[in-house]
Amino acid sequence: MLQKFGFSQYESQVFEVLASSEEPMDATNIVKYSGVPKSKIYEVLSRMIEKGMVLDSVSEKKKLYTALPLSIVIEKLTTEFQENVEQLKNNTSKRKFYDEHVWSLKVDSSIRAQTKQLLQTAEESIRVSGWQDDIQEILPILQEKEKQGVDVEVLVVGELESTLSHVHTLIPAQEHHSLERFRLVVVDETEVIFAGMESQSWQALKTKSRPFIKVFIEFFYHDVALAKITEKHSELMMNDEEIKSVLMKLRY
């Protein structure tokens, strides 16, 4: 029966022998009547003493053992079981399991719907970059989230009128003929959607992978820095052929 309460077979055999004996027993007799190997007996007895199921004493230089009375064992096991049940009921700790998958999204309408749904879940921060018409579509959500206290920061390619506090604007150079449209949304620094054009069709990835999140946040601020530098030093940069040739190779 003790095995149902987590005791090993050897522990149960030792307890059964001691509980059925009218007198304390030494290790030799416990081995003899319990069937527990001699090489294991002291280890088993030590565990049972630690669990409060066996008492030990020294008499005439001989170590003797006896079992806890059965009535007390029943009370002890009942109490411990009830305590374990209560602990299980009150256990409110939660473990976070991170989804490291990178999900592929296709079809523009699906990507837009997923983006809006993700924005609605934001509780702390939103980082968004993209073309003016794409940002305009989600602007009501962004403005409402900022009113709710969410930290919203936007990088927009083109002019944008809004009530948002943190909008960075990038006006592409006229010489740049290979503009690539894209959309980037990072919410609460825990989930990201990045979309781009591939063969005239929108494709996107969605992930909660922390390494990807870190890369895309750095990607966002790289673009913000580029927008600020271009805004303040556009004439200098465009008049430097070396710098200009590098800028023209960027996606915008």
PDB file of C-alpha atoms in Angstrom:
ATOM      1  CA  MET A   1       0.000   0.000   0.000  1.00  0.00           C
ATOM      2  CA  LEU A   2       2.857   2.368   0.764  1.00  0.00           C
ATOM      3  CA  GLN A   3       3.956   2.233  -2.859  1.00  0.00           C
ATOM      4  CA  LYS A   4       0.714   4.050  -3.762  1.00  0.00           C
ATOM      5  CA  PHE A   5       1.976   6.940  -1.611  1.00  0.00           C
ATOM      6  CA  GLY A   6       5.299   7.143  -3.441  1.00  0.00           C
ATOM      7  CA  PHE A   7       7.404   4.749  -1.379  1.00  0.00           C
ATOM      8  CA  SER A   8       9.702   2.312  -3.159  1.00  0.00           C
ATOM      9  CA  GLN A   9       9.283  -1.445  -3.031  1.00  0.00           C
ATOM     10  CA  TYR A  10      12.285  -1.838  -0.695  1.00  0.00           C
ATOM     11  CA  GLU A  11      10.976   0.915   1.598  1.00  0.00           C
ATOM     12  CA  SER A  12       7.601  -0.803   1.748  1.00  0.00           C
ATOM     13  CA  GLN A  13       9.200  -4.180   2.530  1.00  0.00           C
ATOM     14  CA  VAL A  14      11.278  -2.693   5.361  1.00  0.00           C
ATOM     15  CA  PHE A  15       8.283  -0.909   6.869  1.00  0.00           C
ATOM     16  CA  GLU A  16       6.107  -4.040   6.645  1.00  0.00           C
ATOM     17  CA  VAL A  17       8.697  -6.112   8.542  1.00  0.00           C
ATOM     18  CA  LEU A  18       9.220  -3.489  11.258  1.00  0.00           C
ATOM     19  CA  ALA A  19       5.490  -2.779  11.623  1.00  0.00           C
ATOM     20  CA  SER A  20       4.683  -6.462  12.081  1.00  0.00           C
ATOM     21  CA  SER A  21       7.478  -7.050  14.605  1.00  0.00           C
ATOM     22  CA  GLU A  22       6.707  -6.777  18.321  1.00  0.00           C
ATOM     23  CA  GLU A  23      10.314  -5.849  19.066  1.00  0.00           C
ATOM     24  CA  PRO A  24      12.822  -3.443  17.486  1.00  0.00           C
ATOM     25  CA  MET A  25      15.101  -5.101  14.950  1.00  0.00           C
ATOM     26  CA  ASP A  26      18.675  -4.659  13.826  1.00  0.00           C
ATOM     27  CA  ALA A  27      19.732  -4.380  10.196  1.00  0.00           C
ATOM     28  CA  THR A  28      20.727  -8.054   9.970  1.00  0.00           C
ATOM     29  CA  ASN A  29      17.262  -9.296  10.908  1.00  0.00           C
ATOM     30  CA  ILE A  30      15.569  -6.710   8.690  1.00  0.00           C
ATOM     31  CA  VAL A  31      17.563  -8.058   5.745  1.00  0.00           C
ATOM     32  CA  LYS A  32      16.664 -11.623   6.750  1.00  0.00           C
ATOM     33  CA  TYR A  33      12.912 -11.064   6.931  1.00  0.00           C
ATOM     34  CA  SER A  34      12.325  -8.277   4.407  1.00  0.00           C
ATOM     35  CA  GLY A  35      14.234  -9.624   1.433  1.00  0.00           C
ATOM     36  CA  VAL A  36      15.982  -6.296   0.907  1.00  0.00           C
ATOM     37  CA  PRO A  37      19.605  -6.856  -0.206  1.00  0.00           C
ATOM     38  CA  LYS A  38      22.225  -6.283   2.455  1.00  0.00           C
ATOM     39  CA  SER A  39      23.998  -3.806   0.194  1.00  0.00           C
ATOM     40  CA  LYS A  40      20.847  -1.635   0.105  1.00  0.00           C
ATOM     41  CA  ILE A  41      19.517  -1.933   3.656  1.00  0.00           C
ATOM     42  CA  TYR A  42      21.275   1.038   5.260  1.00  0.00           C
ATOM     43  CA  GLU A  43      20.386   3.307   2.345  1.00  0.00           C
ATOM     44  CA  VAL A  44      16.720   2.259   2.569  1.00  0.00           C
ATOM     45  CA  LEU A  45      16.627   2.647   6.357  1.00  0.00           C
ATOM     46  CA  SER A  46      18.185   6.088   6.092  1.00  0.00           C
ATOM     47  CA  ARG A  47      15.500   7.210   3.634  1.00  0.00           C
ATOM     48  CA  MET A  48      12.704   5.877   5.835  1.00  0.00           C
ATOM     49  CA  ILE A  49      14.142   7.694   8.854  1.00  0.00           C
ATOM     50  CA  GLU A  50      14.310  10.912   6.811  1.00  0.00           C
ATOM     51  CA  LYS A  51      10.652  10.435   5.820  1.00  0.00           C
ATOM     52  CA  GLY A  52       9.674   9.973   9.462  1.00  0.00           C
ATOM     53  CA  MET A  53       8.439   6.414   8.933  1.00  0.00           C
ATOM     54  CA  VAL A  54      11.130   4.604  10.937  1.00  0.00           C
ATOM     55  CA  LEU A  55      12.725   5.392  14.307  1.00  0.00           C
ATOM     56  CA  ASP A  56      16.252   4.349  15.233  1.00  0.00           C
ATOM     57  CA  SER A  57      18.051   3.913  18.528  1.00  0.00           C
ATOM     58  CA  VAL A  58      21.311   2.504  19.895  1.00  0.00           C
ATOM     59  CA  SER A  59      21.100  -0.237  22.535  1.00  0.00           C
ATOM     60  CA  GLU A  60      24.208  -1.983  23.865  1.00  0.00           C
ATOM     61  CA  LYS A  61      26.262  -0.675  20.919  1.00  0.00           C
ATOM     62  CA  LYS A  62      23.746  -2.152  18.504  1.00  0.00           C
ATOM     63  CA  LYS A  63      21.577   0.056  16.298  1.00  0.00           C
ATOM     64  CA  LEU A  64      17.926  -0.900  16.388  1.00  0.00           C
ATOM     65  CA  TYR A  65      15.005   0.166  14.261  1.00  0.00           C
ATOM     66  CA  THR A  66      11.243   0.257  14.734  1.00  0.00           C
ATOM     67  CA  ALA A  67       8.346   1.431  12.633  1.00  0.00           C
ATOM     68  CA  LEU A  68       6.153   4.425  13.363  1.00  0.00           C
ATOM     69  CA  PRO A  69       2.850   3.111  14.782  1.00  0.00           C
ATOM     70  CA  LEU A  70       0.384   2.395  11.992  1.00  0.00           C
ATOM     71  CA  SER A  71      -2.301   4.737  13.347  1.00  0.00           C
ATOM     72  CA  ILE A  72       0.185   7.611  13.306  1.00  0.00           C
ATOM     73  CA  VAL A  73       1.348   6.629   9.804  1.00  0.00           C
ATOM     74  CA  ILE A  74      -2.245   6.849   8.568  1.00  0.00           C
ATOM     75  CA  GLU A  75      -2.678  10.289  10.140  1.00  0.00           C
ATOM     76  CA  LYS A  76       0.676  11.450   8.773  1.00  0.00           C
ATOM     77  CA  LEU A  77      -0.001  10.295   5.211  1.00  0.00           C
ATOM     78  CA  THR A  78      -3.546  11.696   5.266  1.00  0.00           C
ATOM     79  CA  THR A  79      -2.321  15.098   6.445  1.00  0.00           C
ATOM     80  CA  GLU A  80       0.471  15.216   3.861  1.00  0.00           C
ATOM     81  CA  PHE A  81      -1.928  14.195   1.095  1.00  0.00           C
ATOM     82  CA  GLN A  82      -4.389  16.945   2.027  1.00  0.00           C
ATOM     83  CA  GLU A  83      -1.574  19.507   2.194  1.00  0.00           C
ATOM     84  CA  ASN A  84      -0.386  18.449  -1.257  1.00  0.00           C
ATOM     85  CA  VAL A  85      -3.918  18.782  -2.643  1.00  0.00           C
ATOM     86  CA  GLU A  86      -4.249  22.300  -1.186  1.00  0.00           C
ATOM     87  CA  GLN A  87      -0.856  23.268  -2.578  1.00  0.00           C
ATOM     88  CA  LEU A  88      -1.943  22.015  -5.989  1.00  0.00           C
ATOM     89  CA  LYS A  89      -5.178  24.037  -5.778  1.00  0.00           C
ATOM     90  CA  ASN A  90      -3.330  27.192  -4.787  1.00  0.00           C
ATOM     91  CA  ASN A  91      -0.528  26.833  -7.283  1.00  0.00           C
ATOM     92  CA  THR A  92      -0.985  29.904  -9.489  1.00  0.00           C
ATOM     93  CA  SER A  93       2.492  30.080 -10.967  1.00  0.00           C
ATOM     94  CA  LYS A  94       2.529  30.166 -14.754  1.00  0.00           C
ATOM     95  CA  ARG A  95       5.250  29.145 -17.121  1.00  0.00           C
ATOM     96  CA  LYS A  96       5.733  30.944 -20.401  1.00  0.00           C
ATOM     97  CA  PHE A  97       6.372  28.781 -23.400  1.00  0.00           C
ATOM     98  CA  TYR A  98       7.727  30.780 -26.296  1.00  0.00           C
ATOM     99  CA  ASP A  99       6.635  29.969 -29.814  1.00  0.00           C
ATOM    100  CA  GLU A 100       9.835  30.130 -31.845  1.00  0.00           C
ATOM    101  CA  HIS A 101       8.134  29.282 -35.136  1.00  0.00           C
ATOM    102  CA  VAL A 102       8.285  31.625 -38.111  1.00  0.00           C
ATOM    103  CA  TRP A 103       4.904  31.541 -39.832  1.00  0.00           C
ATOM    104  CA  SER A 104       4.466  32.384 -43.505  1.00  0.00           C
ATOM    105  CA  LEU A 105       1.543  34.549 -44.599  1.00  0.00           C
ATOM    106  CA  LYS A 106       0.297  35.118 -48.126  1.00  0.00           C
ATOM    107  CA  VAL A 107      -2.502  37.135 -49.782  1.00  0.00           C
ATOM    108  CA  ASP A 108      -2.610  40.829 -49.033  1.00  0.00           C
ATOM    109  CA  SER A 109      -6.070  40.774 -47.419  1.00  0.00           C
ATOM    110  CA  SER A 110      -4.972  38.091 -44.940  1.00  0.00           C
ATOM    111  CA  ILE A 111      -1.787  39.985 -44.094  1.00  0.00           C
ATOM    112  CA  ARG A 112      -3.736  43.206 -43.470  1.00  0.00           C
ATOM    113  CA  ALA A 113      -6.265  41.410 -41.262  1.00  0.00           C
ATOM    114  CA  GLN A 114      -3.506  39.723 -39.239  1.00  0.00           C
ATOM    115  CA  THR A 115      -1.728  43.068 -38.852  1.00  0.00           C
ATOM    116  CA  LYS A 116      -4.841  44.826 -37.510  1.00  0.00           C
ATOM    117  CA  GLN A 117      -5.548  41.954 -35.133  1.00  0.00           C
ATOM    118  CA  LEU A 118      -1.987  42.060 -33.809  1.00  0.00           C
ATOM    119  CA  LEU A 119      -2.135  45.835 -33.281  1.00  0.00           C
ATOM    120  CA  GLN A 120      -5.330  45.450 -31.248  1.00  0.00           C
ATOM    121  CA  THR A 121      -3.487  43.199 -28.774  1.00  0.00           C
ATOM    122  CA  ALA A 122      -0.818  45.818 -27.978  1.00  0.00           C
ATOM    123  CA  GLU A 123      -0.556  46.729 -24.299  1.00  0.00           C
ATOM    124  CA  GLU A 124       2.840  48.420 -24.013  1.00  0.00           C
ATOM    125  CA  SER A 125       4.434  49.380 -27.322  1.00  0.00           C
ATOM    126  CA  ILE A 126       3.969  49.463 -31.088  1.00  0.00           C
ATOM    127  CA  ARG A 127       6.669  49.999 -33.701  1.00  0.00           C
ATOM    128  CA  VAL A 128       5.363  50.419 -37.250  1.00  0.00           C
ATOM    129  CA  SER A 129       7.031  51.327 -40.517  1.00  0.00           C
ATOM    130  CA  GLY A 130       5.696  51.346 -44.045  1.00  0.00           C
ATOM    131  CA  TRP A 131       4.371  53.406 -46.939  1.00  0.00           C
ATOM    132  CA  GLN A 132       1.967  56.297 -46.314  1.00  0.00           C
ATOM    133  CA  ASP A 133      -1.150  54.595 -47.733  1.00  0.00           C
ATOM    134  CA  ASP A 134      -0.576  51.451 -45.662  1.00  0.00           C
ATOM    135  CA  ILE A 135      -0.018  53.464 -42.472  1.00  0.00           C
ATOM    136  CA  GLN A 136      -3.127  55.537 -43.229  1.00  0.00           C
ATOM    137  CA  GLU A 137      -5.248  52.381 -43.193  1.00  0.00           C
ATOM    138  CA  ILE A 138      -4.189  51.430 -39.656  1.00  0.00           C
ATOM    139  CA  LEU A 139      -3.902  55.012 -38.371  1.00  0.00           C
ATOM    140  CA  PRO A 140      -7.191  54.930 -36.366  1.00  0.00           C
ATOM    141  CA  ILE A 141      -5.953  51.890 -34.438  1.00  0.00           C
ATOM    142  CA  LEU A 142      -2.579  53.512 -33.764  1.00  0.00           C
ATOM    143  CA  GLN A 143      -4.149  56.747 -32.543  1.00  0.00           C
ATOM    144  CA  GLU A 144      -6.592  54.893 -30.297  1.00  0.00           C
ATOM    145  CA  LYS A 145      -3.788  52.764 -28.826  1.00  0.00           C
ATOM    146  CA  GLU A 146      -1.751  55.874 -28.044  1.00  0.00           C
ATOM    147  CA  LYS A 147      -4.770  57.318 -26.215  1.00  0.00           C
ATOM    148  CA  GLN A 148      -4.855  54.118 -24.148  1.00  0.00           C
ATOM    149  CA  GLY A 149      -1.257  54.727 -23.062  1.00  0.00           C
ATOM    150  CA  VAL A 150       0.542  52.452 -25.506  1.00  0.00           C
ATOM    151  CA  ASP A 151       3.897  53.811 -26.693  1.00  0.00           C
ATOM    152  CA  VAL A 152       3.423  54.182 -30.462  1.00  0.00           C
ATOM    153  CA  GLU A 153       6.277  55.038 -32.834  1.00  0.00           C
ATOM    154  CA  VAL A 154       5.886  55.210 -36.592  1.00  0.00           C
ATOM    155  CA  LEU A 155       8.254  55.501 -39.529  1.00  0.00           C
ATOM    156  CA  VAL A 156       6.381  56.467 -42.690  1.00  0.00           C
ATOM    157  CA  VAL A 157       7.641  56.710 -46.240  1.00  0.00           C
ATOM    158  CA  GLY A 158       5.789  59.792 -47.490  1.00  0.00           C
ATOM    159  CA  GLU A 159       3.791  62.524 -45.755  1.00  0.00           C
ATOM    160  CA  LEU A 160       1.322  61.580 -43.016  1.00  0.00           C
ATOM    161  CA  GLU A 161      -1.099  63.754 -41.084  1.00  0.00           C
ATOM    162  CA  SER A 162      -1.913  62.361 -37.674  1.00  0.00           C
ATOM    163  CA  THR A 163      -2.246  63.125 -33.975  1.00  0.00           C
ATOM    164  CA  LEU A 164       0.512  60.643 -33.083  1.00  0.00           C
ATOM    165  CA  SER A 165       3.354  61.942 -30.933  1.00  0.00           C
ATOM    166  CA  HIS A 166       6.211  60.026 -32.536  1.00  0.00           C
ATOM    167  CA  VAL A 167       6.166  59.969 -36.327  1.00  0.00           C
ATOM    168  CA  HIS A 168       9.364  59.845 -38.375  1.00  0.00           C
ATOM    169  CA  THR A 169       9.033  60.775 -42.035  1.00  0.00           C
ATOM    170  CA  LEU A 170      11.231  59.692 -44.904  1.00  0.00           C
ATOM    171  CA  ILE A 171      10.832  61.261 -48.343  1.00  0.00           C
ATOM    172  CA  PRO A 172      12.612  59.041 -50.899  1.00  0.00           C
ATOM    173  CA  ALA A 173      15.023  60.615 -53.351  1.00  0.00           C
ATOM    174  CA  GLN A 174      13.633  61.123 -56.842  1.00  0.00           C
ATOM    175  CA  GLU A 175      16.659  59.355 -58.272  1.00  0.00           C
ATOM    176  CA  HIS A 176      15.722  56.157 -56.490  1.00  0.00           C
ATOM    177  CA  HIS A 177      13.925  54.082 -59.120  1.00  0.00           C
ATOM    178  CA  SER A 178      13.780  50.687 -57.382  1.00  0.00           C
ATOM    179  CA  LEU A 179      11.595  51.386 -54.375  1.00  0.00           C
ATOM    180  CA  GLU A 180      10.454  48.271 -52.512  1.00  0.00           C
ATOM    181  CA  ARG A 181       7.237  48.459 -50.552  1.00  0.00           C
ATOM    182  CA  PHE A 182       7.249  46.866 -47.113  1.00  0.00           C
ATOM    183  CA  ARG A 183       5.363  46.799 -43.826  1.00  0.00           C
ATOM    184  CA  LEU A 184       6.833  46.173 -40.398  1.00  0.00           C
ATOM    185  CA  VAL A 185       4.845  45.861 -37.161  1.00  0.00           C
ATOM    186  CA  VAL A 186       6.397  44.998 -33.781  1.00  0.00           C
ATOM    187  CA  VAL A 187       4.005  44.765 -30.825  1.00  0.00           C
ATOM    188  CA  ASP A 188       5.090  44.779 -27.172  1.00  0.00           C
ATOM    189  CA  GLU A 189       8.515  43.591 -28.334  1.00  0.00           C
ATOM    190  CA  THR A 190       7.034  40.084 -28.341  1.00  0.00           C
ATOM    191  CA  GLU A 191       5.592  39.579 -31.828  1.00  0.00           C
ATOM    192  CA  VAL A 192       6.377  40.847 -35.313  1.00  0.00           C
ATOM    193  CA  ILE A 193       4.867  40.862 -38.776  1.00  0.00           C
ATOM    194  CA  PHE A 194       7.092  41.807 -41.686  1.00  0.00           C
ATOM    195  CA  ALA A 195       5.630  41.956 -45.186  1.00  0.00           C
ATOM    196  CA  GLY A 196       7.177  42.687 -48.561  1.00  0.00           C
ATOM    197  CA  MET A 197       6.526  42.368 -52.260  1.00  0.00           C
ATOM    198  CA  GLU A 198       7.647  39.236 -54.074  1.00  0.00           C
ATOM    199  CA  SER A 199       6.792  38.825 -57.778  1.00  0.00           C
ATOM    200  CA  GLN A 200       4.125  41.512 -57.481  1.00  0.00           C
ATOM    201  CA  SER A 201       2.460  39.698 -54.581  1.00  0.00           C
ATOM    202  CA  TRP A 202       2.542  40.449 -50.886  1.00  0.00           C
ATOM    203  CA  GLN A 203       4.171  37.861 -48.657  1.00  0.00           C
ATOM    204  CA  ALA A 204       4.843  38.101 -44.951  1.00  0.00           C
ATOM    205  CA  LEU A 205       6.314  36.354 -41.958  1.00  0.00           C
ATOM    206  CA  LYS A 206       4.889  36.378 -38.457  1.00  0.00           C
ATOM    207  CA  THR A 207       6.862  35.257 -35.431  1.00  0.00           C
ATOM    208  CA  LYS A 208       7.386  35.492 -31.684  1.00  0.00           C
ATOM    209  CA  SER A 209      10.962  34.272 -31.986  1.00  0.00           C
ATOM    210  CA  ARG A 210      13.038  36.509 -29.718  1.00  0.00           C
ATOM    211  CA  PRO A 211      16.120  36.623 -31.970  1.00  0.00           C
ATOM    212  CA  PHE A 212      13.932  37.762 -34.880  1.00  0.00           C
ATOM    213  CA  ILE A 213      12.171  40.341 -32.677  1.00  0.00           C
ATOM    214  CA  LYS A 214      15.526  41.816 -31.703  1.00  0.00           C
ATOM    215  CA  VAL A 215      16.675  42.005 -35.330  1.00  0.00           C
ATOM    216  CA  PHE A 216      13.488  43.727 -36.505  1.00  0.00           C
ATOM    217  CA  ILE A 217      13.556  46.282 -33.675  1.00  0.00           C
ATOM    218  CA  GLU A 218      17.118  47.151 -34.652  1.00  0.00           C
ATOM    219  CA  PHE A 219      15.948  47.201 -38.279  1.00  0.00           C
ATOM    220  CA  PHE A 220      13.238  49.735 -37.332  1.00  0.00           C
ATOM    221  CA  TYR A 221      15.632  52.076 -35.553  1.00  0.00           C
ATOM    222  CA  HIS A 222      18.183  51.731 -38.351  1.00  0.00           C
ATOM    223  CA  ASP A 223      15.517  53.133 -40.656  1.00  0.00           C
ATOM    224  CA  VAL A 224      14.606  55.858 -38.161  1.00  0.00           C
ATOM    225  CA  ALA A 225      18.248  56.903 -37.936  1.00  0.00           C
ATOM    226  CA  LEU A 226      18.541  56.916 -41.732  1.00  0.00           C
ATOM    227  CA  ALA A 227      15.401  59.054 -42.000  1.00  0.00           C
ATOM    228  CA  LYS A 228      16.752  61.581 -39.482  1.00  0.00           C
ATOM    229  CA  ILE A 229      20.155  61.777 -41.170  1.00  0.00           C
ATOM    230  CA  THR A 230      18.590  62.131 -44.607  1.00  0.00           C
ATOM    231  CA  GLU A 231      16.237  64.852 -43.362  1.00  0.00           C
ATOM    232  CA  LYS A 232      19.001  66.939 -41.793  1.00  0.00           C
ATOM    233  CA  HIS A 233      21.797  66.353 -44.289  1.00  0.00           C
ATOM    234  CA  SER A 234      20.006  65.540 -47.527  1.00  0.00           C
ATOM    235  CA  GLU A 235      21.836  68.094 -49.665  1.00  0.00           C
ATOM    236  CA  LEU A 236      25.243  67.042 -48.370  1.00  0.00           C
ATOM    237  CA  MET A 237      24.513  63.349 -48.886  1.00  0.00           C
ATOM    238  CA  MET A 238      23.010  63.739 -52.348  1.00  0.00           C
ATOM    239  CA  ASN A 239      25.959  65.844 -53.505  1.00  0.00           C
ATOM    240  CA  ASP A 240      28.426  63.171 -52.436  1.00  0.00           C
ATOM    241  CA  GLU A 241      28.419  60.630 -55.268  1.00  0.00           C
ATOM    242  CA  GLU A 242      29.883  57.840 -53.124  1.00  0.00           C
ATOM    243  CA  ILE A 243      27.276  58.228 -50.381  1.00  0.00           C
ATOM    244  CA  LYS A 244      24.506  58.750 -52.928  1.00  0.00           C
ATOM    245  CA  SER A 245      25.359  55.530 -54.781  1.00  0.00           C
ATOM    246  CA  VAL A 246      25.130  53.581 -51.524  1.00  0.00           C
ATOM    247  CA  LEU A 247      21.806  55.189 -50.564  1.00  0.00           C
ATOM    248  CA  MET A 248      20.315  54.352 -53.956  1.00  0.00           C
ATOM    249  CA  LYS A 249      20.982  50.652 -53.282  1.00  0.00           C
ATOM    250  CA  LEU A 250      18.789  50.653 -50.181  1.00  0.00           C
ATOM    251  CA  ARG A 251      15.225  49.388 -50.402  1.00  0.00           C
ATOM    252  CA  TYR A 252      14.037  52.990 -50.487  1.00  0.00           C
TER     253      TYR A 252
END
